[in-house]
Amino acid sequence: MSGILIATLLATVSVKIPAGFSSGDLLYSDCGGSRQFVVGYVAGWLDKWNRDEYLARRIFTEVVPAPKAMVNSAYFANSVGVNVCVPVGTTAEAIGTTLCTFLEENPGIREATGDELMTTLIAYKYRCPVP
């Protein structure tokens, strides 16, 4: 009996999860409500960014990578090409609010993916100072 209950619960939850990647339209649709989806998306994006940056730096500085790893790292470095300096203490809620404002002021870009929008927003708002 508990197996049926768990299967039913999982089926119900999975029906509510949108297929595909997040888009600006989907993110913007949550901006007028509780913003839980936006804040969760921002937090996940930042976690992924931090992990990718850590791995790229580790590959370049700590070990002599295998040729395939070097190609992947070079692709990562060339494709990202953004220095991000989010100040300590900046919350996902604050960035989520900024993202909602960005989407409201620029309705023509809402068809872009969430990743493209976050990369653009973070690169513009939190670019590292040039030494």
PDB file of C-alpha atoms in Angstrom, residues 23-127:
ATOM      1  CA  SER A  23      12.792  30.395 -19.888  1.00  0.00           C
ATOM      2  CA  GLY A  24      12.419  34.077 -19.203  1.00  0.00           C
ATOM      3  CA  ASP A  25       8.667  33.734 -19.650  1.00  0.00           C
ATOM      4  CA  LEU A  26       8.482  31.026 -16.990  1.00  0.00           C
ATOM      5  CA  LEU A  27      10.702  32.963 -14.600  1.00  0.00           C
ATOM      6  CA  TYR A  28       8.739  36.160 -15.176  1.00  0.00           C
ATOM      7  CA  SER A  29       5.443  34.389 -14.515  1.00  0.00           C
ATOM      8  CA  ASP A  30       6.625  33.765 -10.929  1.00  0.00           C
ATOM      9  CA  CYS A  31       7.779  37.358 -10.383  1.00  0.00           C
ATOM     10  CA  GLY A  32       4.288  38.552  -9.475  1.00  0.00           C
ATOM     11  CA  GLY A  33       3.785  35.806  -6.897  1.00  0.00           C
ATOM     12  CA  SER A  34       5.860  34.341  -4.119  1.00  0.00           C
ATOM     13  CA  ARG A  35       9.012  34.257  -6.273  1.00  0.00           C
ATOM     14  CA  GLN A  36       9.956  30.869  -4.834  1.00  0.00           C
ATOM     15  CA  PHE A  37      10.688  29.475  -8.286  1.00  0.00           C
ATOM     16  CA  VAL A  38      12.804  32.513  -9.243  1.00  0.00           C
ATOM     17  CA  VAL A  39      14.802  32.428  -6.005  1.00  0.00           C
ATOM     18  CA  GLY A  40      15.311  28.674  -6.337  1.00  0.00           C
ATOM     19  CA  TYR A  41      16.440  29.043  -9.935  1.00  0.00           C
ATOM     20  CA  VAL A  42      18.887  31.831  -9.014  1.00  0.00           C
ATOM     21  CA  ALA A  43      20.312  29.811  -6.109  1.00  0.00           C
ATOM     22  CA  GLY A  44      20.748  26.752  -8.333  1.00  0.00           C
ATOM     23  CA  TRP A  45      22.345  28.787 -11.113  1.00  0.00           C
ATOM     24  CA  LEU A  46      24.822  30.376  -8.695  1.00  0.00           C
ATOM     25  CA  ASP A  47      25.673  26.987  -7.176  1.00  0.00           C
ATOM     26  CA  LYS A  48      26.316  25.568 -10.645  1.00  0.00           C
ATOM     27  CA  TRP A  49      28.407  28.606 -11.631  1.00  0.00           C
ATOM     28  CA  ASN A  50      30.528  28.318  -8.485  1.00  0.00           C
ATOM     29  CA  ARG A  51      31.093  24.605  -9.070  1.00  0.00           C
ATOM     30  CA  ASP A  52      32.026  25.082 -12.735  1.00  0.00           C
ATOM     31  CA  GLU A  53      34.413  27.910 -11.875  1.00  0.00           C
ATOM     32  CA  TYR A  54      36.037  25.829  -9.128  1.00  0.00           C
ATOM     33  CA  LEU A  55      36.518  22.865 -11.462  1.00  0.00           C
ATOM     34  CA  ALA A  56      37.924  25.027 -14.256  1.00  0.00           C
ATOM     35  CA  ARG A  57      40.417  26.705 -11.920  1.00  0.00           C
ATOM     36  CA  ARG A  58      41.412  23.348 -10.437  1.00  0.00           C
ATOM     37  CA  ILE A  59      42.006  21.810 -13.846  1.00  0.00           C
ATOM     38  CA  PHE A  60      44.218  24.711 -14.911  1.00  0.00           C
ATOM     39  CA  THR A  61      46.184  25.218 -11.696  1.00  0.00           C
ATOM     40  CA  GLU A  62      46.468  21.985  -9.732  1.00  0.00           C
ATOM     41  CA  VAL A  63      47.036  19.171 -12.196  1.00  0.00           C
ATOM     42  CA  VAL A  64      48.254  18.539 -15.673  1.00  0.00           C
ATOM     43  CA  PRO A  65      44.964  17.621 -17.298  1.00  0.00           C
ATOM     44  CA  ALA A  66      44.378  14.950 -19.869  1.00  0.00           C
ATOM     45  CA  PRO A  67      44.021  16.300 -23.435  1.00  0.00           C
ATOM     46  CA  LYS A  68      40.244  15.790 -23.366  1.00  0.00           C
ATOM     47  CA  ALA A  69      39.977  17.700 -20.069  1.00  0.00           C
ATOM     48  CA  MET A  70      42.079  20.500 -21.553  1.00  0.00           C
ATOM     49  CA  VAL A  71      39.735  20.785 -24.524  1.00  0.00           C
ATOM     50  CA  ASN A  72      36.689  20.809 -22.236  1.00  0.00           C
ATOM     51  CA  SER A  73      38.277  23.426 -19.955  1.00  0.00           C
ATOM     52  CA  ALA A  74      39.330  25.605 -22.874  1.00  0.00           C
ATOM     53  CA  TYR A  75      35.805  25.392 -24.280  1.00  0.00           C
ATOM     54  CA  PHE A  76      34.404  26.309 -20.864  1.00  0.00           C
ATOM     55  CA  ALA A  77      36.765  29.277 -20.475  1.00  0.00           C
ATOM     56  CA  ASN A  78      36.137  30.557 -24.009  1.00  0.00           C
ATOM     57  CA  SER A  79      32.388  30.071 -23.922  1.00  0.00           C
ATOM     58  CA  VAL A  80      31.832  31.629 -20.516  1.00  0.00           C
ATOM     59  CA  GLY A  81      34.340  34.470 -20.647  1.00  0.00           C
ATOM     60  CA  VAL A  82      32.731  36.310 -17.749  1.00  0.00           C
ATOM     61  CA  ASN A  83      34.407  37.350 -14.522  1.00  0.00           C
ATOM     62  CA  VAL A  84      31.749  37.380 -11.834  1.00  0.00           C
ATOM     63  CA  CYS A  85      32.244  39.077  -8.470  1.00  0.00           C
ATOM     64  CA  VAL A  86      29.033  38.769  -6.484  1.00  0.00           C
ATOM     65  CA  PRO A  87      29.607  40.617  -3.183  1.00  0.00           C
ATOM     66  CA  VAL A  88      29.669  38.523  -0.018  1.00  0.00           C
ATOM     67  CA  GLY A  89      26.265  38.575   1.648  1.00  0.00           C
ATOM     68  CA  THR A  90      24.298  39.018  -1.572  1.00  0.00           C
ATOM     69  CA  THR A  91      21.279  36.740  -1.344  1.00  0.00           C
ATOM     70  CA  ALA A  92      19.485  34.739  -3.998  1.00  0.00           C
ATOM     71  CA  GLU A  93      16.371  36.744  -3.087  1.00  0.00           C
ATOM     72  CA  ALA A  94      18.142  40.020  -3.943  1.00  0.00           C
ATOM     73  CA  ILE A  95      19.380  38.677  -7.271  1.00  0.00           C
ATOM     74  CA  GLY A  96      15.912  37.232  -7.924  1.00  0.00           C
ATOM     75  CA  THR A  97      14.386  40.676  -7.387  1.00  0.00           C
ATOM     76  CA  THR A  98      16.945  42.161  -9.775  1.00  0.00           C
ATOM     77  CA  LEU A  99      16.136  39.443 -12.324  1.00  0.00           C
ATOM     78  CA  CYS A 100      12.404  40.180 -12.060  1.00  0.00           C
ATOM     79  CA  THR A 101      13.049  43.898 -12.584  1.00  0.00           C
ATOM     80  CA  PHE A 102      15.314  43.076 -15.543  1.00  0.00           C
ATOM     81  CA  LEU A 103      12.609  40.881 -17.105  1.00  0.00           C
ATOM     82  CA  GLU A 104       9.896  43.484 -16.498  1.00  0.00           C
ATOM     83  CA  GLU A 105      11.952  46.261 -18.108  1.00  0.00           C
ATOM     84  CA  ASN A 106      13.001  44.098 -21.083  1.00  0.00           C
ATOM     85  CA  PRO A 107       9.981  42.079 -22.271  1.00  0.00           C
ATOM     86  CA  GLY A 108      11.601  41.365 -25.647  1.00  0.00           C
ATOM     87  CA  ILE A 109      14.212  39.074 -24.112  1.00  0.00           C
ATOM     88  CA  ARG A 110      11.895  36.800 -22.136  1.00  0.00           C
ATOM     89  CA  GLU A 111      12.022  34.066 -24.786  1.00  0.00           C
ATOM     90  CA  ALA A 112      15.706  33.491 -23.917  1.00  0.00           C
ATOM     91  CA  THR A 113      16.698  30.631 -21.656  1.00  0.00           C
ATOM     92  CA  GLY A 114      17.077  31.200 -17.943  1.00  0.00           C
ATOM     93  CA  ASP A 115      20.794  30.470 -18.244  1.00  0.00           C
ATOM     94  CA  GLU A 116      21.265  33.125 -20.938  1.00  0.00           C
ATOM     95  CA  LEU A 117      19.330  35.664 -18.896  1.00  0.00           C
ATOM     96  CA  MET A 118      21.235  34.941 -15.684  1.00  0.00           C
ATOM     97  CA  THR A 119      24.601  35.078 -17.471  1.00  0.00           C
ATOM     98  CA  THR A 120      23.695  38.431 -19.015  1.00  0.00           C
ATOM     99  CA  LEU A 121      22.347  39.868 -15.773  1.00  0.00           C
ATOM    100  CA  ILE A 122      25.225  38.680 -13.584  1.00  0.00           C
ATOM    101  CA  ALA A 123      27.863  39.774 -16.128  1.00  0.00           C
ATOM    102  CA  TYR A 124      26.306  43.240 -16.286  1.00  0.00           C
ATOM    103  CA  LYS A 125      25.537  43.787 -12.601  1.00  0.00           C
ATOM    104  CA  TYR A 126      28.376  41.891 -10.903  1.00  0.00           C
ATOM    105  CA  ARG A 127      31.349  42.215 -13.242  1.00  0.00           C
TER     106      ARG A 127
END
